Coordinates of C-alpha atoms in Angstrom, one line a residue:
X14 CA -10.7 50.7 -6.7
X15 CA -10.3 47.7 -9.5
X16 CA -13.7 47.2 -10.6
X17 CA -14.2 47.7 -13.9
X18 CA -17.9 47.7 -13.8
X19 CA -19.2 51.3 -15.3
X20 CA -19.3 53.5 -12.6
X21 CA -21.6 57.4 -12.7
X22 CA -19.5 60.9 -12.7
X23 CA -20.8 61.0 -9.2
X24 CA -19.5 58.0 -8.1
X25 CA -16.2 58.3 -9.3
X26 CA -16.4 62.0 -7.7
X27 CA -17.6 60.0 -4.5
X28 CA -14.3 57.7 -4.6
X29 CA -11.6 60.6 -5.7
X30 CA -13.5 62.6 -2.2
X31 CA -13.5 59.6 -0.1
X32 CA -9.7 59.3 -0.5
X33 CA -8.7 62.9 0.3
X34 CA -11.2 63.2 3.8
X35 CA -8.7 60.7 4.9
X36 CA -6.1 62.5 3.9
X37 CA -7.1 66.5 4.7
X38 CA -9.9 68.6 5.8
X39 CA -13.0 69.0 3.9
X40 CA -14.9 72.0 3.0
X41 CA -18.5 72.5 0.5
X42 CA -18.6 75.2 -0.8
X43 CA -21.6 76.4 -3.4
X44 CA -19.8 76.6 -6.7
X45 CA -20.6 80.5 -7.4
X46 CA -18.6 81.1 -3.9
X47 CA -15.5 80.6 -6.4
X48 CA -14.6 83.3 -9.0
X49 CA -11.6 81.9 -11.7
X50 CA -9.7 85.4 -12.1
X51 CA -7.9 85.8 -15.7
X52 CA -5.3 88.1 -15.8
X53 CA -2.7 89.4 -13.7
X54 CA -3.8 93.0 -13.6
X55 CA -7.0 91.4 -13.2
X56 CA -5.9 89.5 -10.0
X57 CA -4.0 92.7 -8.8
X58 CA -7.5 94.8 -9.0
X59 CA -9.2 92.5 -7.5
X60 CA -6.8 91.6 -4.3
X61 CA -6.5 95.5 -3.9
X62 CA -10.0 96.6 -4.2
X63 CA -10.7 93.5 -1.3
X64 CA -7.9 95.7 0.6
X65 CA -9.5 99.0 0.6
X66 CA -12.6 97.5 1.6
X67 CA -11.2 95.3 4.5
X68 CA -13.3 95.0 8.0
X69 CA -11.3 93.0 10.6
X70 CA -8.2 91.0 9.0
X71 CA -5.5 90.7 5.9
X72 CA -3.4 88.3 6.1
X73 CA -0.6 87.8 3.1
X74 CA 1.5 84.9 3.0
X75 CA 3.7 85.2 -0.1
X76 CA 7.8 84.6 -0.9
X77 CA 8.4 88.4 -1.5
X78 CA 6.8 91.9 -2.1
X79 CA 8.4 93.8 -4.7
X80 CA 10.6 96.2 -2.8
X81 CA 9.4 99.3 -5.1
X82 CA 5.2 97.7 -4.5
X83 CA 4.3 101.4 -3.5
X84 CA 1.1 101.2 -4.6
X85 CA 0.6 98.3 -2.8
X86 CA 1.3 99.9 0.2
X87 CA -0.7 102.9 -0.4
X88 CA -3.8 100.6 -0.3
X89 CA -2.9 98.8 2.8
X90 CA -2.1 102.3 4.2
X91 CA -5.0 103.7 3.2
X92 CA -7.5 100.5 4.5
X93 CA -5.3 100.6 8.1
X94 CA -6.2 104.6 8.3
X95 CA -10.1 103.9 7.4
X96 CA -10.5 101.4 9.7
X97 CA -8.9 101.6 12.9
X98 CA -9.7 97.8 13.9
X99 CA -7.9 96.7 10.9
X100 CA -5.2 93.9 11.7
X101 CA -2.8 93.2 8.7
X102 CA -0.1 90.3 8.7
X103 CA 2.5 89.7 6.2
X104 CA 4.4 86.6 6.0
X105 CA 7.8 86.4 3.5
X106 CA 11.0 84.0 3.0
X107 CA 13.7 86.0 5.1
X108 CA 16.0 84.7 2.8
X109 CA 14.0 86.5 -0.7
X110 CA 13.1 89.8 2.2
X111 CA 16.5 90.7 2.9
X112 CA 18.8 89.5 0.4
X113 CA 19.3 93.1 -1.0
X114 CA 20.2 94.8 2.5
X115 CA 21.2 97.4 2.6
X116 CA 19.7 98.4 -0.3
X117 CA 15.7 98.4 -0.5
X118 CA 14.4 95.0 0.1
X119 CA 10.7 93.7 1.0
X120 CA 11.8 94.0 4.8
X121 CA 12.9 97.8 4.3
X122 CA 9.5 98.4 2.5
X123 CA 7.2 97.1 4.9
X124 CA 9.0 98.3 8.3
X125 CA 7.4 102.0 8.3
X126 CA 3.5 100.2 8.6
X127 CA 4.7 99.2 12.2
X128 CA 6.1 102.6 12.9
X129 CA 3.0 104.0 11.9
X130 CA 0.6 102.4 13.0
X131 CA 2.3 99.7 15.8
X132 CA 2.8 96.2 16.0
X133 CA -0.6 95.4 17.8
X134 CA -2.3 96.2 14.4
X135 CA 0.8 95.5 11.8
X136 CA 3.1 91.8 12.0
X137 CA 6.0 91.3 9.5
X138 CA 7.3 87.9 9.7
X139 CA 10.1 86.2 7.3
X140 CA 10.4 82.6 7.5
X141 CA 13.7 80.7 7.6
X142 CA 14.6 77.5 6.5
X143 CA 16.4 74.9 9.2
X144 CA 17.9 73.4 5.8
X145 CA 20.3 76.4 5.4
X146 CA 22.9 77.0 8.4
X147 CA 26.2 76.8 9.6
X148 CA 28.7 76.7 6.8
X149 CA 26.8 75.7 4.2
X150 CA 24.5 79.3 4.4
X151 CA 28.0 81.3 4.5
X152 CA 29.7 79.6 1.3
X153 CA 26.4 79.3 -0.6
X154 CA 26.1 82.8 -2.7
X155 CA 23.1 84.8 -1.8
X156 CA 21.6 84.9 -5.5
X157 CA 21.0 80.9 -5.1
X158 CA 20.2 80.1 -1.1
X159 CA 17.0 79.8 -1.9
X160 CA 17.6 76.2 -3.8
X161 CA 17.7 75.0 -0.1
X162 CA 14.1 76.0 1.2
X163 CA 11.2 79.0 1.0
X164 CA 8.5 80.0 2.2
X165 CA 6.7 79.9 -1.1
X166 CA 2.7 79.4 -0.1
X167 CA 0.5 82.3 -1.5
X168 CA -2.3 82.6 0.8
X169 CA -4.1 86.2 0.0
X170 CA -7.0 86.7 3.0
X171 CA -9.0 89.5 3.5
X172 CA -12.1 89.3 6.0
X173 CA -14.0 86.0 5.0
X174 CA -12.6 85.6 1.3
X175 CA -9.0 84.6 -0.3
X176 CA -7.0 84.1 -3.2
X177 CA -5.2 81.1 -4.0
X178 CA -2.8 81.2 -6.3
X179 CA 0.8 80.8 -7.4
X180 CA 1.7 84.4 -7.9
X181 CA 4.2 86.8 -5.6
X182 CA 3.3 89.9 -5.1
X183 CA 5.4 92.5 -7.3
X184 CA 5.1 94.3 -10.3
X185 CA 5.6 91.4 -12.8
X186 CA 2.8 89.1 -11.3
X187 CA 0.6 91.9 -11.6
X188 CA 1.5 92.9 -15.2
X189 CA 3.0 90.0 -17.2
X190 CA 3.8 87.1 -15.6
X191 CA 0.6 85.0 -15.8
X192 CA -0.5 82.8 -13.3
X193 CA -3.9 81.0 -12.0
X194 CA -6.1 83.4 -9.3
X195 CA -8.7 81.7 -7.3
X196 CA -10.9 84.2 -5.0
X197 CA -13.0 81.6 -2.5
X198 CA -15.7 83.7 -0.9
X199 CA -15.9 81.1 2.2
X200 CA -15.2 82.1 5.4
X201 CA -14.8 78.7 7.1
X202 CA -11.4 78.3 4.0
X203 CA -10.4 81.2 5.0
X204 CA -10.2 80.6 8.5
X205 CA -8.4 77.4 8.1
X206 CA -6.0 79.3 6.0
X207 CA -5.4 81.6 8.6
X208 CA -4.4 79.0 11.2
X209 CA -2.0 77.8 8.9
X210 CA -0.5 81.3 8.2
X211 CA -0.9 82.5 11.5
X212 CA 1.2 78.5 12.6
X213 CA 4.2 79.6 10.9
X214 CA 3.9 83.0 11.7
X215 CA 5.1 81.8 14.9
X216 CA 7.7 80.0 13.4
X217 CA 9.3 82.7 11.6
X218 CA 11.4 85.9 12.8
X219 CA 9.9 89.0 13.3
X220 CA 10.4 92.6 11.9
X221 CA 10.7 95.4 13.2
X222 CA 11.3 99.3 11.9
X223 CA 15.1 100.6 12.4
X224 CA 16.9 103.8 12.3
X225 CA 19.7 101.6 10.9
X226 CA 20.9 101.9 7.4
X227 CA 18.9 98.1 6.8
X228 CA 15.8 100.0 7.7
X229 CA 14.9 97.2 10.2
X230 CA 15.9 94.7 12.6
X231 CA 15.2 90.7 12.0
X232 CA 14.5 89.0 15.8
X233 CA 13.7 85.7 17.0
X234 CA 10.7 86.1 19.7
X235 CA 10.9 84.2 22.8
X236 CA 7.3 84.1 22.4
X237 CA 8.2 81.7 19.3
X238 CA 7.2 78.0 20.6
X239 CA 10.8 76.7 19.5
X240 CA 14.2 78.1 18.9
X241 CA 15.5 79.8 15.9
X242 CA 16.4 77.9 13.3
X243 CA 19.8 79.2 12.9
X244 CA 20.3 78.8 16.4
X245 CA 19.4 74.8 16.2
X246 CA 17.7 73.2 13.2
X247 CA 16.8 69.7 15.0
X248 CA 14.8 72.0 17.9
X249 CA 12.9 74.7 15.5
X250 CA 12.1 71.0 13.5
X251 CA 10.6 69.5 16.6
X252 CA 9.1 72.6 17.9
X253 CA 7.3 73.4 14.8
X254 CA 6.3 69.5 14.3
X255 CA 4.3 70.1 17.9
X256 CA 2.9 73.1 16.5
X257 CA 1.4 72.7 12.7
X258 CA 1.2 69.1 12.6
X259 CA -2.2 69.1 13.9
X260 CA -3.3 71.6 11.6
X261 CA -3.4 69.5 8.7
X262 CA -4.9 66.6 9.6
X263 CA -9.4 65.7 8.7
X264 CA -9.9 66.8 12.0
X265 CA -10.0 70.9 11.3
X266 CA -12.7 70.3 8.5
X267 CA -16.1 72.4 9.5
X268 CA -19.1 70.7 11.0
X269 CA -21.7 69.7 8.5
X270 CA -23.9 72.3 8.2
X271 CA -27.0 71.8 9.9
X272 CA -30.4 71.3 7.9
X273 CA -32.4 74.7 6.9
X274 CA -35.2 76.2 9.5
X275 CA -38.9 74.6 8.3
X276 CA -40.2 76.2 5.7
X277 CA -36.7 77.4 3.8
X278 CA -36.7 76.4 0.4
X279 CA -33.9 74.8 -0.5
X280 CA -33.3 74.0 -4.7
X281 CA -29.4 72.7 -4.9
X282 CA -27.8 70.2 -3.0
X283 CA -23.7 70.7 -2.7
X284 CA -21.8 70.0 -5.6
X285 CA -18.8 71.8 -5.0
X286 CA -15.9 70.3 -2.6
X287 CA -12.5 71.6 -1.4
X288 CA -9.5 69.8 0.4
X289 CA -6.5 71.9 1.4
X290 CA -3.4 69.6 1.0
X291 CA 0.3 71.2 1.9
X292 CA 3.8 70.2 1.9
X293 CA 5.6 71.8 5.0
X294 CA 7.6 68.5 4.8
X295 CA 11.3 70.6 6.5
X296 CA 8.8 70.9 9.7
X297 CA 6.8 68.2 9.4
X298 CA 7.7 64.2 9.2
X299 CA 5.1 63.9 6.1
X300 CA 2.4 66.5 4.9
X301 CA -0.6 65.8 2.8
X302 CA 0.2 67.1 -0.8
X303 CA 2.2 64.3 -2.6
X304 CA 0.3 61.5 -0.7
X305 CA -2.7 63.3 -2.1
X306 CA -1.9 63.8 -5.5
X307 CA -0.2 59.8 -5.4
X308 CA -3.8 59.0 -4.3
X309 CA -5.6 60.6 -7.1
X310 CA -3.0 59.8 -9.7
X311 CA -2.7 56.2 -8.5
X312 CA -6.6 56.1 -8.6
X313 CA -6.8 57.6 -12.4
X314 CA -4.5 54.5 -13.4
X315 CA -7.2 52.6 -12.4
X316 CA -10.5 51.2 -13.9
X317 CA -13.2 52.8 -14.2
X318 CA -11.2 56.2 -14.4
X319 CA -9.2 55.1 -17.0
X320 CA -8.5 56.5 -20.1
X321 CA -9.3 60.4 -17.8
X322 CA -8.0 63.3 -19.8
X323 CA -6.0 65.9 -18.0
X324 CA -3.6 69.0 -18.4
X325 CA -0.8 69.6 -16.2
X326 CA 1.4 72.6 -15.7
X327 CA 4.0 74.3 -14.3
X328 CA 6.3 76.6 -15.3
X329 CA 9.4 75.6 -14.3
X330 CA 9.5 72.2 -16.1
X331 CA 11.0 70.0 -13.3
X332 CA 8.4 67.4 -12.0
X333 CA 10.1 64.7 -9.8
X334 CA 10.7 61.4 -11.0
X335 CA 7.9 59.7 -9.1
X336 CA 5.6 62.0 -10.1
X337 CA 6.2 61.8 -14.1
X338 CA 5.8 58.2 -13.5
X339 CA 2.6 58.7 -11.4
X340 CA 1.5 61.0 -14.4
X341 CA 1.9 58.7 -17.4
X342 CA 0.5 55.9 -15.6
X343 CA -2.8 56.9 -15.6
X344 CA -2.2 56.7 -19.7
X345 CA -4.5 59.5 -20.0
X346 CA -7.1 59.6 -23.8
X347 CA -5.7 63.1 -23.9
X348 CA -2.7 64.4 -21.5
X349 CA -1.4 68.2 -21.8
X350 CA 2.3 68.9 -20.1
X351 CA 1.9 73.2 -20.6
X352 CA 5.1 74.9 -19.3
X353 CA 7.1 77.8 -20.0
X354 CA 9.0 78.3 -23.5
X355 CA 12.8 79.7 -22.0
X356 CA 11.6 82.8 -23.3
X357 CA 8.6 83.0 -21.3
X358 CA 10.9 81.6 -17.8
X359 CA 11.2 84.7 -15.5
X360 CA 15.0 83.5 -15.2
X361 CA 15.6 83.5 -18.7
X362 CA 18.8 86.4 -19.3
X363 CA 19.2 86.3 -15.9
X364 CA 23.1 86.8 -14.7
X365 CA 24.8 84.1 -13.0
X366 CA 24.1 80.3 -11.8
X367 CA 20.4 81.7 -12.3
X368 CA 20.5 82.2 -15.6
X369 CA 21.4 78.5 -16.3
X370 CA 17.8 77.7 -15.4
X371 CA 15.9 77.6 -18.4
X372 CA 18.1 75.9 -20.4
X373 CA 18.1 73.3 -17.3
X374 CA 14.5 72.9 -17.6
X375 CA 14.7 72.5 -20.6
X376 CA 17.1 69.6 -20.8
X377 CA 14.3 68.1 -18.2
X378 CA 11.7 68.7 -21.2
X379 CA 13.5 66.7 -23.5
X380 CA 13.9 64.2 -21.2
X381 CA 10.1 63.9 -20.6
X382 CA 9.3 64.1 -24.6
X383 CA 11.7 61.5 -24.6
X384 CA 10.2 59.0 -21.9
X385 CA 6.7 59.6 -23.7
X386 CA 8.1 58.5 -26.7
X387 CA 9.9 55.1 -25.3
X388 CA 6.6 54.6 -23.0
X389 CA 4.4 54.5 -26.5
X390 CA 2.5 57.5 -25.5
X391 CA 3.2 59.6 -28.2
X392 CA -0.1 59.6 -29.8
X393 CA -1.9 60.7 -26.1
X394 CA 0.9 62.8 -24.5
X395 CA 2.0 66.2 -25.7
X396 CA 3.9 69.1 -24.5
X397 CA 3.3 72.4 -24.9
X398 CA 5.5 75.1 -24.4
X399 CA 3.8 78.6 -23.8
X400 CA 5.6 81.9 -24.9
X401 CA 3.8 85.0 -25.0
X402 CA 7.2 87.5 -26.5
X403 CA 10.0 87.5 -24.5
X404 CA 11.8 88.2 -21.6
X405 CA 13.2 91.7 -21.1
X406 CA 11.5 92.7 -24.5
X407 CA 8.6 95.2 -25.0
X408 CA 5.2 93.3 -24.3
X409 CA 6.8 90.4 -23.5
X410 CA 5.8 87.6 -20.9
X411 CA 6.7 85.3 -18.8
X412 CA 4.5 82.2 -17.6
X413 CA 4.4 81.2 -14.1
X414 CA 0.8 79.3 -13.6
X415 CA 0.3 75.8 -12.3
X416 CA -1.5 72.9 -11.6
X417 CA -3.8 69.9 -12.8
X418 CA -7.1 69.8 -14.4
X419 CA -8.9 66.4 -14.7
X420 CA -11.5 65.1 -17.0
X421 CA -13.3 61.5 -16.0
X422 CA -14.5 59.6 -18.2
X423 CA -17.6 59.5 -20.4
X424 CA -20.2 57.6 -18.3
X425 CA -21.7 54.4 -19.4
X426 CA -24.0 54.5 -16.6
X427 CA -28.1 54.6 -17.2
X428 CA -29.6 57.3 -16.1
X429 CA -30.5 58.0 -12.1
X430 CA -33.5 56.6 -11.4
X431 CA -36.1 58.3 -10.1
X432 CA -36.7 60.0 -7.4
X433 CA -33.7 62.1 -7.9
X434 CA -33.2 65.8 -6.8
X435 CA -33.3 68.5 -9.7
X436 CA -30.6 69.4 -9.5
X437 CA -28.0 65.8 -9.0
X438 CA -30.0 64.9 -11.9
X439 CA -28.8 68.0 -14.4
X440 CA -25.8 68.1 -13.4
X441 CA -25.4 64.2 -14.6
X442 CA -27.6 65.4 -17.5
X443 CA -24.6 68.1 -17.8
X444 CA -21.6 65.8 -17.3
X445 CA -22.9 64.0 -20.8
X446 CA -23.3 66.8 -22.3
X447 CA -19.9 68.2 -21.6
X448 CA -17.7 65.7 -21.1
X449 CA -14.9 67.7 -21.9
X450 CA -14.7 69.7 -19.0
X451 CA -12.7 69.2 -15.6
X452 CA -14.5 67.7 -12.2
X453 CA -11.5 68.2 -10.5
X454 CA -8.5 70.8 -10.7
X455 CA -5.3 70.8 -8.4
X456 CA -4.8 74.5 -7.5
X457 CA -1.9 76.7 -5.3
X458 CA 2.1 77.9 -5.1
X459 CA 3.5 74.0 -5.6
X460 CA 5.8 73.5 -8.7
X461 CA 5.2 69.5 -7.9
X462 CA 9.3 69.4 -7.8
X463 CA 11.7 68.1 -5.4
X464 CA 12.2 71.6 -3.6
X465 CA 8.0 71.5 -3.3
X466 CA 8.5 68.1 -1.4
X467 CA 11.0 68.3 0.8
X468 CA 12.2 71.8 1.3
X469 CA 9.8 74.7 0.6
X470 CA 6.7 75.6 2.5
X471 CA 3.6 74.9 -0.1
X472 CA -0.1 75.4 -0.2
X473 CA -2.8 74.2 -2.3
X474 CA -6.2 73.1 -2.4
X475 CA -7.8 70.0 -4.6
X476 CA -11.5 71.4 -5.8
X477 CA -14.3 69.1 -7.3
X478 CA -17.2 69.4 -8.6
X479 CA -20.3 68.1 -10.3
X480 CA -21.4 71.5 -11.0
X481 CA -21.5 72.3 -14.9
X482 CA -21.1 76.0 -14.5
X483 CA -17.9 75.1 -12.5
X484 CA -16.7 72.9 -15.0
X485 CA -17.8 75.1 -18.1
X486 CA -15.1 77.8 -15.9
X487 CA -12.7 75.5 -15.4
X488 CA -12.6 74.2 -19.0
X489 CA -12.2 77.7 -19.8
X490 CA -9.1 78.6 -17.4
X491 CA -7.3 75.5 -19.4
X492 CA -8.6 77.1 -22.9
X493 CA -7.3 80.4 -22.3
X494 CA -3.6 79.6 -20.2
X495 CA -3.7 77.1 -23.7
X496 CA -3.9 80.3 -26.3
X497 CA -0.1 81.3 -26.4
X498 CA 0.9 77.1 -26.2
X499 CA 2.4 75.3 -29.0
X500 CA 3.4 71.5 -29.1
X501 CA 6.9 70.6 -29.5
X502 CA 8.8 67.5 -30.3
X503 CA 12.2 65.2 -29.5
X504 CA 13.1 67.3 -32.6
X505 CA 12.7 70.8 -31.5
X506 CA 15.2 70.2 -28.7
X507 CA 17.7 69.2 -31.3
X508 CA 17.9 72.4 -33.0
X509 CA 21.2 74.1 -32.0
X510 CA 20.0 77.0 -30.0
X511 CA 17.8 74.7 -27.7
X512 CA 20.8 72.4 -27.0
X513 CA 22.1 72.3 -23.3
X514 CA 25.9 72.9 -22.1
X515 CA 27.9 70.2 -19.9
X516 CA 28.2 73.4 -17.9
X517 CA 24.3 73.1 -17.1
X518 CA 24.4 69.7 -16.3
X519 CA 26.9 69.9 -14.6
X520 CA 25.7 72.8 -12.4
X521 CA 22.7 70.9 -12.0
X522 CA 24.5 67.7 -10.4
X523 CA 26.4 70.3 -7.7
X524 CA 23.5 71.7 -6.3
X525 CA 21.9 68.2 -6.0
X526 CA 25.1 66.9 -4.2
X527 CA 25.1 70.0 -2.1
X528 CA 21.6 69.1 -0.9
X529 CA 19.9 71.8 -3.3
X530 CA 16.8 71.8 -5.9
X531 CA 15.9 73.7 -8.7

């Protein structure tokens, strides 16, 4: 859109929505069937009191379990033994699941369910990706495989509700690593969801309990609708095309529902709308999340959207060329970069080629202080860098959340005229009032990097709204991931224990060349 006539909140909600039912399926919700969780104990309450009060289904798509999650376990175990109709799925990266073997590893953890209570109620599935074989996954060291492809979405369903978020499931997500937790009560979401996990499921090698030392055994199914990846990449990638393209196309959105029986009040009309958009781009020949976030960042560069205000965050500082440029495009009124301080980066101290990572990120910070500088955005563009202790030390924390959050801006637009419903009409009445909270927020696992685009499995959802409690919530989720942030400068990277080695550079060009990402 190029028009620079004055356009309602509404209407520029109406164009942002019109671009993504091209691009994904779309779901209303009501805006109260979304609860913002805070914390990470919070989050870990939450997904295991939905556990122990689980009907039908759980279904867990995550990179790892924490191989000492007991506790965890103990509520699955105990939800499988009250209910004997209970059907629980796991998915994992095999790659994060076994690396440890023999020694305790998510696989070795989660084997006894099956023995107890079968494989007809309990599935344990790792996914592997084609992009590691041959030679390349014998020379490549263990500790760093996983630069080359993951299963990273995070896809929490229990019954008709899930959580979105960006957190793994192990002690540190549910203790100090803090993240963003999104419980949608909709069971039509959660459905799709389960397609998706229950899509590569099939993709992915299946567990099973062992009397070995391992503790289990790792099989490719012939059931599976392609071969094994490690068998031939170019097959499992045109099996799995045939198998999860469909899934992500408009087509799997929900009917509309249908209009209320006579005589059913009815006071709100929907405000609240929800695209899934993923990357599974090493099985797929395209997904939907980049072309969806190009769409919307394209369309804030653009009158009448321009100057938006938005915060973006991730935190492992690595965004993709394309997409920084996509970012300061939209030359934002106000425009938050949040990410982790090195001392808040859950590799920071870290032994190895790992522990070369925040100082790598940070070297990519300075680069983008640096381009916001030369781009004369200084006075509109910041970056933040949260720290919360550190690392390895009593109380301390690391960061892990991200995402977008996106403020239009103020209408110029007169009033609705009448006859408007009640509630379209406070809501705009709302979106004057508070025009400093988000109408649209960019939720789920992706780090918005090169491995989220072309080798990692990713899932996220893009939420609007018109809804002012919504926004008030979502204004508040940026406040509060905001309250351990502080800006920094070109200069703060100059100071000498934030400079970065040749050695990190330098490891950073290898693993590009060797067909890696950070």
């Amino acid at each position: 859109m190029t028009s620079s006539s004055p356009q309602s909140h509404a209407s520029m909600l109406a164009t942002i929505n019109a671009d993504l039912d091209r691009l994904a399926p779309r779901f209303e919700v009501k805006p109260e069937q979304i609860e913002i969780l805070k914390t990470p104990a919070e989050f870990y309450e939450t997904l295991k009191d939905k556990i122990s009060k689980a009907r039908t289904r759980i279904y867990l798509s995550t990179l790892y379990i924490g191989k000492t999650e007991h506790d965890l376990l103990t509520t699955i175990r105990t939800a499988l033994v009250a209910n004997p109709t209970l059907h629980i799925s796991f998915l994992t990266d095999s790659l994060r699941g076994t690396r440890e073997t023999p020694s305790p590893t998510s696989a070795s953890l989660l084997a006894p369910l099956i023995a107890e209570f079968g494989a007809h109620r309990v599935e344990i599935r790792m996914f592997h990706t084609p992009n590691l074989t041959g030679l390349r996954k014998k020379v490549i060291p263990k500790r760093i495989n996983e630069g080359w492809g993951l299963q990273h979405m995070k896809l929490y369903g229990v019954d008709d509700e899930i959580i979105l978020s960006g957190a793994n499931l192990s002690l540190d997500y549910f203790t100090n690593r803090q993240d963003r937790y999104h419980l949608f009560k909709s069971k039509e979401l959660t459905n799709y969801f389960a397609k998706i996990h229950d899509g590569v499921c099939k993709l992915s090698f299946d567990i099973q309990p062992s009397d070995q030392e391992a503790g289990y055994t790792m099989n490719w199914p012939p059931s599976n609708p392609g071969p094994s990846p490690l068998d031939s990449a170019s097959g499992f990638k045109e099996a799995a095309a045939k198998h999860l393209g469909h899934l992500l196309t408009p087509t799997n959105s929900p009917p509309p529902s249908t209009s209320p029986p006579p005589g059913t009040k009815t006071t709100t009309t929907t405000t609240t709308t929800i695209h899934p958009i993923l990357s599974l781009v090493p099985l797929l020949p395209t997904s939907t999340e980049l072309p969806a976030l190009t769409r919307i960042l394209t369309t804030l560069s653009t009158p009448p959207f321009t100057p938006s205000t938005w915060t973006f965050t991730s935190g492992y500082f690595n965004m993709t060329p394309s997409f920084r440029r996509l970012l300061l495009s939209t030359r934002p009124a106000s425009g938050t970069v949040l990410t982790a301080h090195p001392h808040a980066n859950g590799f920071y101290g870290s032994k190895g080629v790992s522990g070369m990572l925040p100082d790598a990120y940070t070297h990519l910070a300075k680069m983008f202080v640096r381009k916001v500088r030369l781009d004369g955005l200084e006075a509109s563009v910041e970056l933040r860098e949260w720290k919360r202790g550190m690392v390895g030390v009593a109380d301390g924390w690391t960061y892990h959340a991200k995402g977008l959050w996106v403020t239009f801006p103020p209408s110029s637009s007169s009033p609705p005229p009448l006859p408007t419903p009640p509630s379209a009409a406070a809501a705009a009445a709302a979106q004057e009032k508070h025009p400093e909270d988000p109408s649209l927020t960019v939720l789920g696992s992706s780090n918005y990097t090169k491995r989220s685009y072309s080798l990692d499995l990713e899932a996220n959802v893009v939420i609007t709204t018109s809804d002012p409690g919504l926004r008030r919530r979502l204004g508040e989720e940026v406040k509060w991931l905001s309250e351990y942030a502080a800006k920094v400068d070109e200069k703060e990277f100059e100071r000498p224990e934030r400079k970065v080695s040749v050695g990190v550079r330098l490891s950073m060009w290898i693993v590009r060349v060797l067909g890696g990402a950070l």
